[in-house]
Amino acid sequence: MRSRVPRVVTASALVVSLALAATPAVAAATPAAGRSDTTAQRARLQELARKLVDAGAPGVIVRVDDGRGRPVEIAAQAPWTRRDHLLTAADEYRMGSNTKTMMATLVLQLVAEGRLALADPVDKWLPGKVPGGTAITLRMLLNHTSGLFDYTKDAAMRRSMLGTDRRRWTSEKLLALGVKHAPLFAPGAKWSYSNTNYAAIGAVLERVTGASLADLVRDRIARPLGLEHTYFATDGTWRGTHAHGYEPDAAHMPPGVPAGFRHFAGPRRHGHVDVSGNDPGWGGAAGAVVSSTRDWSRFFTALMSGTLLPAAQLAQMRTTVPVDPRQPDGPGYGLGIQTGPHPCGTFWGHDGGIPGYLTVNVTDRAGGRTAMVLVATESWIEFETDPKIAEAAGALQTAAICAMFGKPAPAAG
């Protein structure tokens, strides 16, 4: 689904819509291919990253680990961005809705400890905060079958997303913004992506543990795994060297973008606005985590291999509902994680979009292979205004997924 506004997630099926685009046939790699395959994949990914920059992306980071040796890491950037920062593959960046995978992990850890149950109605933990909350379970929040309206579609959120309003948003305030609207459908009736679901999850986590989301991410995930560049952002500051994210300035914004979304706050750069200093706190439990490709790869490996969750809870996370009821065997959404078929193999993961940062992060079922792609601009996908970037990003994402599975990247078609 798309909201036509810059929201935390660009489209929950972004990985599916881009990676499943028709591609030339790919052949399986043979064991004898070894290092020559890696060299060819690196060259192909470098070529596609550069094409994406040439198409208009200010910066691109790619990291692919096929589980057979040294990962491929690539950074490419437009020359005009170098005055702000020399981009590297190790840089921190905003993860947007990939945050949901971490929030679901935290919930499932508490389920394993007997402190929560997926069948708990939200009203048990947030009494009176969600209309109809006796019929909406934590599972429905996690897999987007609650029917709750998406708070990022409310006009009151617009200035925060653009960076012109510095107010502090809490989980409960974000939840209240979403539930003041009528629900889209009865709880459990179907699937519809809504960031309000995870605002509710954030409020539940805080209520049950008595800890902040920042502390929970730090103490339950980042520190145990040694993720030095992973944290829940509480303001617009960064802890390490970071990728700068940009959006077109008002004079260069494509004509398809509504007037209300053309004026981002931040320093002007070469027809763009550097939005890196804007506060992502409005993303909350739906999208405020910062990380890096290396950290996220380690997180995925720990998650999917069972280090972070017992087998029973990991199985619950992987239990999916169809994203499209017309394709019951097609793309699915589990608890904070997506899955879908691909010409090179079935992937698991998530995507995320927050101003300045469009990310796709995928892994295989066991977590032994990972692929991450960052594009340092995001509004193009929200409003479908730049087909050149869209085509180049789709080609790079597809090639990264194939490289993750140890298969040749598709030839240009």
mmCIF file of N, CA, C and O in Angstrom, residues 292-368:
data_model
loop_
_atom_site.group_PDB
_atom_site.id
_atom_site.type_symbol
_atom_site.label_atom_id
_atom_site.label_comp_id
_atom_site.label_asym_id
_atom_site.label_seq_id
_atom_site.Cartn_x
_atom_site.Cartn_y
_atom_site.Cartn_z
ATOM 1 N N SER A 292 23.708 0.063 10.758
ATOM 2 C CA SER A 292 24.618 0.024 9.614
ATOM 3 C C SER A 292 24.449 -1.312 8.918
ATOM 4 O O SER A 292 23.843 -2.243 9.475
ATOM 5 N N THR A 293 24.991 -1.430 7.721
ATOM 6 C CA THR A 293 24.839 -2.706 7.005
ATOM 7 C C THR A 293 25.497 -3.856 7.763
ATOM 8 O O THR A 293 24.962 -4.958 7.814
ATOM 9 N N ARG A 294 26.653 -3.608 8.350
ATOM 10 C CA ARG A 294 27.349 -4.676 9.061
ATOM 11 C C ARG A 294 26.575 -5.098 10.305
ATOM 12 O O ARG A 294 26.430 -6.289 10.589
ATOM 13 N N ASP A 295 26.089 -4.113 11.056
ATOM 14 C CA ASP A 295 25.312 -4.427 12.246
ATOM 15 C C ASP A 295 24.037 -5.171 11.889
ATOM 16 O O ASP A 295 23.667 -6.141 12.550
ATOM 17 N N TRP A 296 23.353 -4.706 10.835
ATOM 18 C CA TRP A 296 22.076 -5.342 10.509
ATOM 19 C C TRP A 296 22.277 -6.764 10.003
ATOM 20 O O TRP A 296 21.460 -7.650 10.265
ATOM 21 N N SER A 297 23.356 -6.992 9.313
ATOM 22 C CA SER A 297 23.663 -8.356 8.891
ATOM 23 C C SER A 297 23.859 -9.258 10.106
ATOM 24 O O SER A 297 23.337 -10.385 10.154
ATOM 25 N N ARG A 298 24.578 -8.762 11.091
ATOM 26 C CA ARG A 298 24.790 -9.548 12.314
ATOM 27 C C ARG A 298 23.468 -9.788 13.048
ATOM 28 O O ARG A 298 23.218 -10.865 13.574
ATOM 29 N N PHE A 299 22.614 -8.752 13.078
ATOM 30 C CA PHE A 299 21.298 -8.895 13.696
ATOM 31 C C PHE A 299 20.474 -9.966 12.989
ATOM 32 O O PHE A 299 19.883 -10.849 13.629
ATOM 33 N N PHE A 300 20.419 -9.907 11.656
ATOM 34 C CA PHE A 300 19.658 -10.904 10.902
ATOM 35 C C PHE A 300 20.175 -12.315 11.164
ATOM 36 O O PHE A 300 19.394 -13.260 11.341
ATOM 37 N N THR A 301 21.490 -12.481 11.163
ATOM 38 C CA THR A 301 22.057 -13.809 11.392
ATOM 39 C C THR A 301 21.671 -14.322 12.770
ATOM 40 O O THR A 301 21.268 -15.488 12.929
ATOM 41 N N ALA A 302 21.770 -13.458 13.790
ATOM 42 C CA ALA A 302 21.403 -13.857 15.149
ATOM 43 C C ALA A 302 19.912 -14.165 15.253
ATOM 44 O O ALA A 302 19.504 -15.125 15.921
ATOM 45 N N LEU A 303 19.095 -13.372 14.587
ATOM 46 C CA LEU A 303 17.647 -13.575 14.650
ATOM 47 C C LEU A 303 17.238 -14.873 13.980
ATOM 48 O O LEU A 303 16.575 -15.727 14.585
ATOM 49 N N MET A 304 17.630 -15.051 12.731
ATOM 50 C CA MET A 304 17.141 -16.178 11.951
ATOM 51 C C MET A 304 17.794 -17.497 12.339
ATOM 52 O O MET A 304 17.263 -18.572 12.046
ATOM 53 N N SER A 305 18.939 -17.441 12.997
ATOM 54 C CA SER A 305 19.598 -18.680 13.450
ATOM 55 C C SER A 305 19.134 -19.119 14.824
ATOM 56 O O SER A 305 19.522 -20.194 15.304
ATOM 57 N N GLY A 306 18.305 -18.303 15.496
ATOM 58 C CA GLY A 306 17.781 -18.690 16.795
ATOM 59 C C GLY A 306 18.560 -18.183 17.984
ATOM 60 O O GLY A 306 18.286 -18.583 19.119
ATOM 61 N N THR A 307 19.514 -17.274 17.776
ATOM 62 C CA THR A 307 20.271 -16.725 18.897
ATOM 63 C C THR A 307 19.428 -15.771 19.733
ATOM 64 O O THR A 307 19.525 -15.762 20.971
ATOM 65 N N LEU A 308 18.583 -14.988 19.100
ATOM 66 C CA LEU A 308 17.778 -14.003 19.817
ATOM 67 C C LEU A 308 16.448 -14.544 20.309
ATOM 68 O O LEU A 308 15.881 -14.011 21.275
ATOM 69 N N LEU A 309 15.930 -15.582 19.657
ATOM 70 C CA LEU A 309 14.618 -16.112 20.004
ATOM 71 C C LEU A 309 14.640 -17.630 20.093
ATOM 72 O O LEU A 309 15.319 -18.295 19.281
ATOM 73 N N PRO A 310 13.888 -18.208 21.037
ATOM 74 C CA PRO A 310 13.721 -19.668 21.033
ATOM 75 C C PRO A 310 12.992 -20.117 19.771
ATOM 76 O O PRO A 310 12.333 -19.315 19.092
ATOM 77 N N ALA A 311 13.086 -21.401 19.475
ATOM 78 C CA ALA A 311 12.519 -21.938 18.237
ATOM 79 C C ALA A 311 11.029 -21.654 18.106
ATOM 80 O O ALA A 311 10.534 -21.329 17.016
ATOM 81 N N ALA A 312 10.293 -21.772 19.213
ATOM 82 C CA ALA A 312 8.839 -21.579 19.134
ATOM 83 C C ALA A 312 8.491 -20.154 18.734
ATOM 84 O O ALA A 312 7.586 -19.931 17.909
ATOM 85 N N GLN A 313 9.203 -19.188 19.282
ATOM 86 C CA GLN A 313 8.913 -17.789 18.951
ATOM 87 C C GLN A 313 9.405 -17.424 17.556
ATOM 88 O O GLN A 313 8.765 -16.642 16.849
ATOM 89 N N LEU A 314 10.520 -18.000 17.136
ATOM 90 C CA LEU A 314 10.991 -17.754 15.780
ATOM 91 C C LEU A 314 9.993 -18.318 14.772
ATOM 92 O O LEU A 314 9.729 -17.703 13.726
ATOM 93 N N ALA A 315 9.409 -19.455 15.087
ATOM 94 C CA ALA A 315 8.386 -20.031 14.208
ATOM 95 C C ALA A 315 7.165 -19.121 14.122
ATOM 96 O O ALA A 315 6.568 -18.962 13.048
ATOM 97 N N GLN A 316 6.803 -18.497 15.233
ATOM 98 C CA GLN A 316 5.677 -17.559 15.210
ATOM 99 C C GLN A 316 6.010 -16.347 14.341
ATOM 100 O O GLN A 316 5.165 -15.865 13.567
ATOM 101 N N MET A 317 7.243 -15.852 14.451
ATOM 102 C CA MET A 317 7.646 -14.714 13.628
ATOM 103 C C MET A 317 7.529 -15.048 12.153
ATOM 104 O O MET A 317 7.123 -14.214 11.341
ATOM 105 N N ARG A 318 7.864 -16.273 11.787
ATOM 106 C CA ARG A 318 7.851 -16.683 10.375
ATOM 107 C C ARG A 318 6.475 -17.122 9.895
ATOM 108 O O ARG A 318 6.314 -17.481 8.727
ATOM 109 N N THR A 319 5.474 -17.122 10.771
ATOM 110 C CA THR A 319 4.116 -17.482 10.355
ATOM 111 C C THR A 319 3.478 -16.269 9.705
ATOM 112 O O THR A 319 3.269 -15.242 10.341
ATOM 113 N N THR A 320 3.172 -16.369 8.428
ATOM 114 C CA THR A 320 2.786 -15.197 7.650
ATOM 115 C C THR A 320 1.315 -15.192 7.256
ATOM 116 O O THR A 320 0.635 -16.224 7.270
ATOM 117 N N VAL A 321 0.859 -14.004 6.905
ATOM 118 C CA VAL A 321 -0.447 -13.827 6.277
ATOM 119 C C VAL A 321 -0.190 -13.240 4.895
ATOM 120 O O VAL A 321 0.795 -12.522 4.685
ATOM 121 N N PRO A 322 -1.056 -13.535 3.911
ATOM 122 C CA PRO A 322 -0.823 -13.006 2.557
ATOM 123 C C PRO A 322 -0.926 -11.484 2.524
ATOM 124 O O PRO A 322 -1.836 -10.897 3.112
ATOM 125 N N VAL A 323 0.006 -10.848 1.839
ATOM 126 C CA VAL A 323 -0.066 -9.412 1.616
ATOM 127 C C VAL A 323 -1.181 -9.103 0.625
ATOM 128 O O VAL A 323 -1.878 -8.091 0.742
ATOM 129 N N ASP A 324 -1.370 -9.975 -0.337
ATOM 130 C CA ASP A 324 -2.421 -9.830 -1.345
ATOM 131 C C ASP A 324 -3.291 -11.077 -1.292
ATOM 132 O O ASP A 324 -2.815 -12.179 -1.598
ATOM 133 N N PRO A 325 -4.562 -10.959 -0.895
ATOM 134 C CA PRO A 325 -5.418 -12.140 -0.784
ATOM 135 C C PRO A 325 -5.595 -12.884 -2.095
ATOM 136 O O PRO A 325 -5.953 -14.066 -2.102
ATOM 137 N N ARG A 326 -5.302 -12.214 -3.205
ATOM 138 C CA ARG A 326 -5.403 -12.876 -4.513
ATOM 139 C C ARG A 326 -4.207 -13.791 -4.770
ATOM 140 O O ARG A 326 -4.223 -14.570 -5.710
ATOM 141 N N GLN A 327 -3.167 -13.652 -3.929
ATOM 142 C CA GLN A 327 -1.980 -14.490 -4.060
ATOM 143 C C GLN A 327 -1.678 -15.161 -2.712
ATOM 144 O O GLN A 327 -0.743 -14.773 -2.018
ATOM 145 N N PRO A 328 -2.470 -16.142 -2.325
ATOM 146 C CA PRO A 328 -2.273 -16.764 -1.007
ATOM 147 C C PRO A 328 -0.914 -17.424 -0.837
ATOM 148 O O PRO A 328 -0.436 -17.576 0.290
ATOM 149 N N ASP A 329 -0.283 -17.801 -1.931
ATOM 150 C CA ASP A 329 1.053 -18.398 -1.863
ATOM 151 C C ASP A 329 2.138 -17.411 -2.272
ATOM 152 O O ASP A 329 3.295 -17.799 -2.473
ATOM 153 N N GLY A 330 1.771 -16.149 -2.380
ATOM 154 C CA GLY A 330 2.729 -15.134 -2.787
ATOM 155 C C GLY A 330 3.385 -14.465 -1.593
ATOM 156 O O GLY A 330 3.571 -15.088 -0.542
ATOM 157 N N PRO A 331 3.752 -13.192 -1.718
ATOM 158 C CA PRO A 331 4.413 -12.483 -0.627
ATOM 159 C C PRO A 331 3.598 -12.517 0.650
ATOM 160 O O PRO A 331 2.370 -12.405 0.632
ATOM 161 N N GLY A 332 4.282 -12.677 1.777
ATOM 162 C CA GLY A 332 3.605 -12.756 3.064
ATOM 163 C C GLY A 332 4.255 -11.877 4.104
ATOM 164 O O GLY A 332 5.428 -11.510 3.986
ATOM 165 N N TYR A 333 3.488 -11.525 5.119
ATOM 166 C CA TYR A 333 3.999 -10.730 6.236
ATOM 167 C C TYR A 333 3.819 -11.533 7.514
ATOM 168 O O TYR A 333 2.720 -11.999 7.830
ATOM 169 N N GLY A 334 4.927 -11.700 8.239
ATOM 170 C CA GLY A 334 4.880 -12.407 9.510
ATOM 171 C C GLY A 334 4.772 -11.432 10.652
ATOM 172 O O GLY A 334 3.997 -10.475 10.598
ATOM 173 N N LEU A 335 5.540 -11.648 11.711
ATOM 174 C CA LEU A 335 5.548 -10.737 12.844
ATOM 175 C C LEU A 335 6.762 -9.826 12.705
ATOM 176 O O LEU A 335 7.877 -10.183 13.057
ATOM 177 N N GLY A 336 6.538 -8.675 12.065
ATOM 178 C CA GLY A 336 7.626 -7.727 11.849
ATOM 179 C C GLY A 336 8.599 -8.122 10.771
ATOM 180 O O GLY A 336 9.700 -7.570 10.704
ATOM 181 N N ILE A 337 8.236 -9.045 9.917
ATOM 182 C CA ILE A 337 9.144 -9.494 8.863
ATOM 183 C C ILE A 337 8.339 -9.914 7.645
ATOM 184 O O ILE A 337 7.212 -10.401 7.764
ATOM 185 N N GLN A 338 8.896 -9.704 6.460
ATOM 186 C CA GLN A 338 8.262 -10.054 5.200
ATOM 187 C C GLN A 338 8.981 -11.244 4.566
ATOM 188 O O GLN A 338 10.148 -11.501 4.847
ATOM 189 N N THR A 339 8.290 -11.916 3.677
ATOM 190 C CA THR A 339 8.931 -12.959 2.879
ATOM 191 C C THR A 339 8.323 -12.952 1.490
ATOM 192 O O THR A 339 7.205 -12.465 1.286
ATOM 193 N N GLY A 340 9.077 -13.459 0.531
ATOM 194 C CA GLY A 340 8.566 -13.524 -0.822
ATOM 195 C C GLY A 340 9.463 -14.363 -1.707
ATOM 196 O O GLY A 340 10.655 -14.531 -1.427
ATOM 197 N N PRO A 341 8.911 -14.888 -2.773
ATOM 198 C CA PRO A 341 9.717 -15.638 -3.741
ATOM 199 C C PRO A 341 10.502 -14.680 -4.626
ATOM 200 O O PRO A 341 10.146 -13.515 -4.769
ATOM 201 N N HIS A 342 11.568 -15.198 -5.192
ATOM 202 C CA HIS A 342 12.443 -14.403 -6.057
ATOM 203 C C HIS A 342 13.083 -15.369 -7.044
ATOM 204 O O HIS A 342 13.253 -16.548 -6.732
ATOM 205 N N PRO A 343 13.435 -14.927 -8.236
ATOM 206 C CA PRO A 343 14.063 -15.840 -9.188
ATOM 207 C C PRO A 343 15.294 -16.545 -8.647
ATOM 208 O O PRO A 343 15.640 -17.630 -9.107
ATOM 209 N N CYS A 344 15.968 -15.933 -7.660
ATOM 210 C CA CYS A 344 17.190 -16.539 -7.119
ATOM 211 C C CYS A 344 16.992 -17.242 -5.788
ATOM 212 O O CYS A 344 17.924 -17.861 -5.271
ATOM 213 N N GLY A 345 15.811 -17.161 -5.193
ATOM 214 C CA GLY A 345 15.570 -17.836 -3.921
ATOM 215 C C GLY A 345 14.561 -17.080 -3.077
ATOM 216 O O GLY A 345 14.271 -15.908 -3.321
ATOM 217 N N THR A 346 14.010 -17.736 -2.066
ATOM 218 C CA THR A 346 13.036 -17.111 -1.176
ATOM 219 C C THR A 346 13.752 -16.278 -0.125
ATOM 220 O O THR A 346 14.645 -16.767 0.562
ATOM 221 N N PHE A 347 13.371 -15.013 -0.003
ATOM 222 C CA PHE A 347 14.032 -14.137 0.957
ATOM 223 C C PHE A 347 13.102 -13.808 2.117
ATOM 224 O O PHE A 347 11.884 -13.924 2.039
ATOM 225 N N TRP A 348 13.724 -13.364 3.219
ATOM 226 C CA TRP A 348 13.030 -12.809 4.373
ATOM 227 C C TRP A 348 13.642 -11.449 4.662
ATOM 228 O O TRP A 348 14.823 -11.229 4.376
ATOM 229 N N GLY A 349 12.873 -10.540 5.226
ATOM 230 C CA GLY A 349 13.448 -9.251 5.558
ATOM 231 C C GLY A 349 12.410 -8.169 5.692
ATOM 232 O O GLY A 349 11.251 -8.423 6.021
ATOM 233 N N HIS A 350 12.821 -6.941 5.425
ATOM 234 C CA HIS A 350 11.932 -5.788 5.514
ATOM 235 C C HIS A 350 12.525 -4.667 4.674
ATOM 236 O O HIS A 350 13.682 -4.732 4.266
ATOM 237 N N ASP A 351 11.703 -3.660 4.435
ATOM 238 C CA ASP A 351 12.179 -2.447 3.804
ATOM 239 C C ASP A 351 11.835 -1.287 4.712
ATOM 240 O O ASP A 351 11.098 -1.440 5.686
ATOM 241 N N GLY A 352 12.377 -0.132 4.417
ATOM 242 C CA GLY A 352 12.078 1.017 5.244
ATOM 243 C C GLY A 352 12.328 2.303 4.493
ATOM 244 O O GLY A 352 13.266 2.405 3.709
ATOM 245 N N GLY A 353 11.472 3.290 4.722
ATOM 246 C CA GLY A 353 11.665 4.593 4.129
ATOM 247 C C GLY A 353 11.372 5.685 5.130
ATOM 248 O O GLY A 353 10.330 5.682 5.793
ATOM 249 N N ILE A 354 12.297 6.589 5.292
ATOM 250 C CA ILE A 354 12.129 7.770 6.122
ATOM 251 C C ILE A 354 12.889 8.860 5.375
ATOM 252 O O ILE A 354 13.844 8.546 4.653
ATOM 253 N N PRO A 355 12.470 10.116 5.412
ATOM 254 C CA PRO A 355 13.110 11.111 4.548
ATOM 255 C C PRO A 355 14.635 11.016 4.523
ATOM 256 O O PRO A 355 15.302 11.006 5.549
ATOM 257 N N GLY A 356 15.158 10.889 3.313
ATOM 258 C CA GLY A 356 16.593 10.780 3.101
ATOM 259 C C GLY A 356 17.125 9.374 3.016
ATOM 260 O O GLY A 356 18.270 9.178 2.586
ATOM 261 N N TYR A 357 16.313 8.367 3.366
ATOM 262 C CA TYR A 357 16.845 7.006 3.482
ATOM 263 C C TYR A 357 15.807 5.980 3.039
ATOM 264 O O TYR A 357 14.742 5.837 3.646
ATOM 265 N N LEU A 358 16.139 5.256 1.982
ATOM 266 C CA LEU A 358 15.311 4.152 1.494
ATOM 267 C C LEU A 358 16.147 2.884 1.601
ATOM 268 O O LEU A 358 17.228 2.783 0.993
ATOM 269 N N THR A 359 15.697 1.925 2.387
ATOM 270 C CA THR A 359 16.497 0.732 2.664
ATOM 271 C C THR A 359 15.733 -0.541 2.360
ATOM 272 O O THR A 359 14.525 -0.625 2.568
ATOM 273 N N VAL A 360 16.456 -1.527 1.865
ATOM 274 C CA VAL A 360 15.944 -2.885 1.689
ATOM 275 C C VAL A 360 16.958 -3.824 2.320
ATOM 276 O O VAL A 360 18.138 -3.806 1.962
ATOM 277 N N ASN A 361 16.505 -4.638 3.277
ATOM 278 C CA ASN A 361 17.369 -5.583 3.984
ATOM 279 C C ASN A 361 16.747 -6.965 3.915
ATOM 280 O O ASN A 361 15.600 -7.150 4.329
ATOM 281 N N VAL A 362 17.481 -7.935 3.382
ATOM 282 C CA VAL A 362 16.940 -9.282 3.252
ATOM 283 C C VAL A 362 17.966 -10.311 3.698
ATOM 284 O O VAL A 362 19.168 -10.049 3.778
ATOM 285 N N THR A 363 17.450 -11.506 3.985
ATOM 286 C CA THR A 363 18.280 -12.633 4.393
ATOM 287 C C THR A 363 17.629 -13.909 3.901
ATOM 288 O O THR A 363 16.524 -13.879 3.346
ATOM 289 N N ASP A 364 18.309 -15.034 4.089
ATOM 290 C CA ASP A 364 17.669 -16.307 3.793
ATOM 291 C C ASP A 364 17.018 -16.825 5.068
ATOM 292 O O ASP A 364 17.085 -16.193 6.126
ATOM 293 N N ARG A 365 16.382 -17.963 4.996
ATOM 294 C CA ARG A 365 15.614 -18.463 6.132
ATOM 295 C C ARG A 365 16.490 -18.752 7.350
ATOM 296 O O ARG A 365 16.058 -18.581 8.494
ATOM 297 N N ALA A 366 17.731 -19.158 7.134
ATOM 298 C CA ALA A 366 18.614 -19.519 8.239
ATOM 299 C C ALA A 366 19.481 -18.371 8.723
ATOM 300 O O ALA A 366 20.157 -18.494 9.745
ATOM 301 N N GLY A 367 19.497 -17.260 8.003
ATOM 302 C CA GLY A 367 20.305 -16.124 8.402
ATOM 303 C C GLY A 367 21.765 -16.218 8.006
ATOM 304 O O GLY A 367 22.571 -15.382 8.422
ATOM 305 N N GLY A 368 22.110 -17.182 7.184
ATOM 306 C CA GLY A 368 23.502 -17.346 6.780
ATOM 307 C C GLY A 368 23.911 -16.445 5.636
ATOM 308 O O GLY A 368 25.106 -16.282 5.360
#
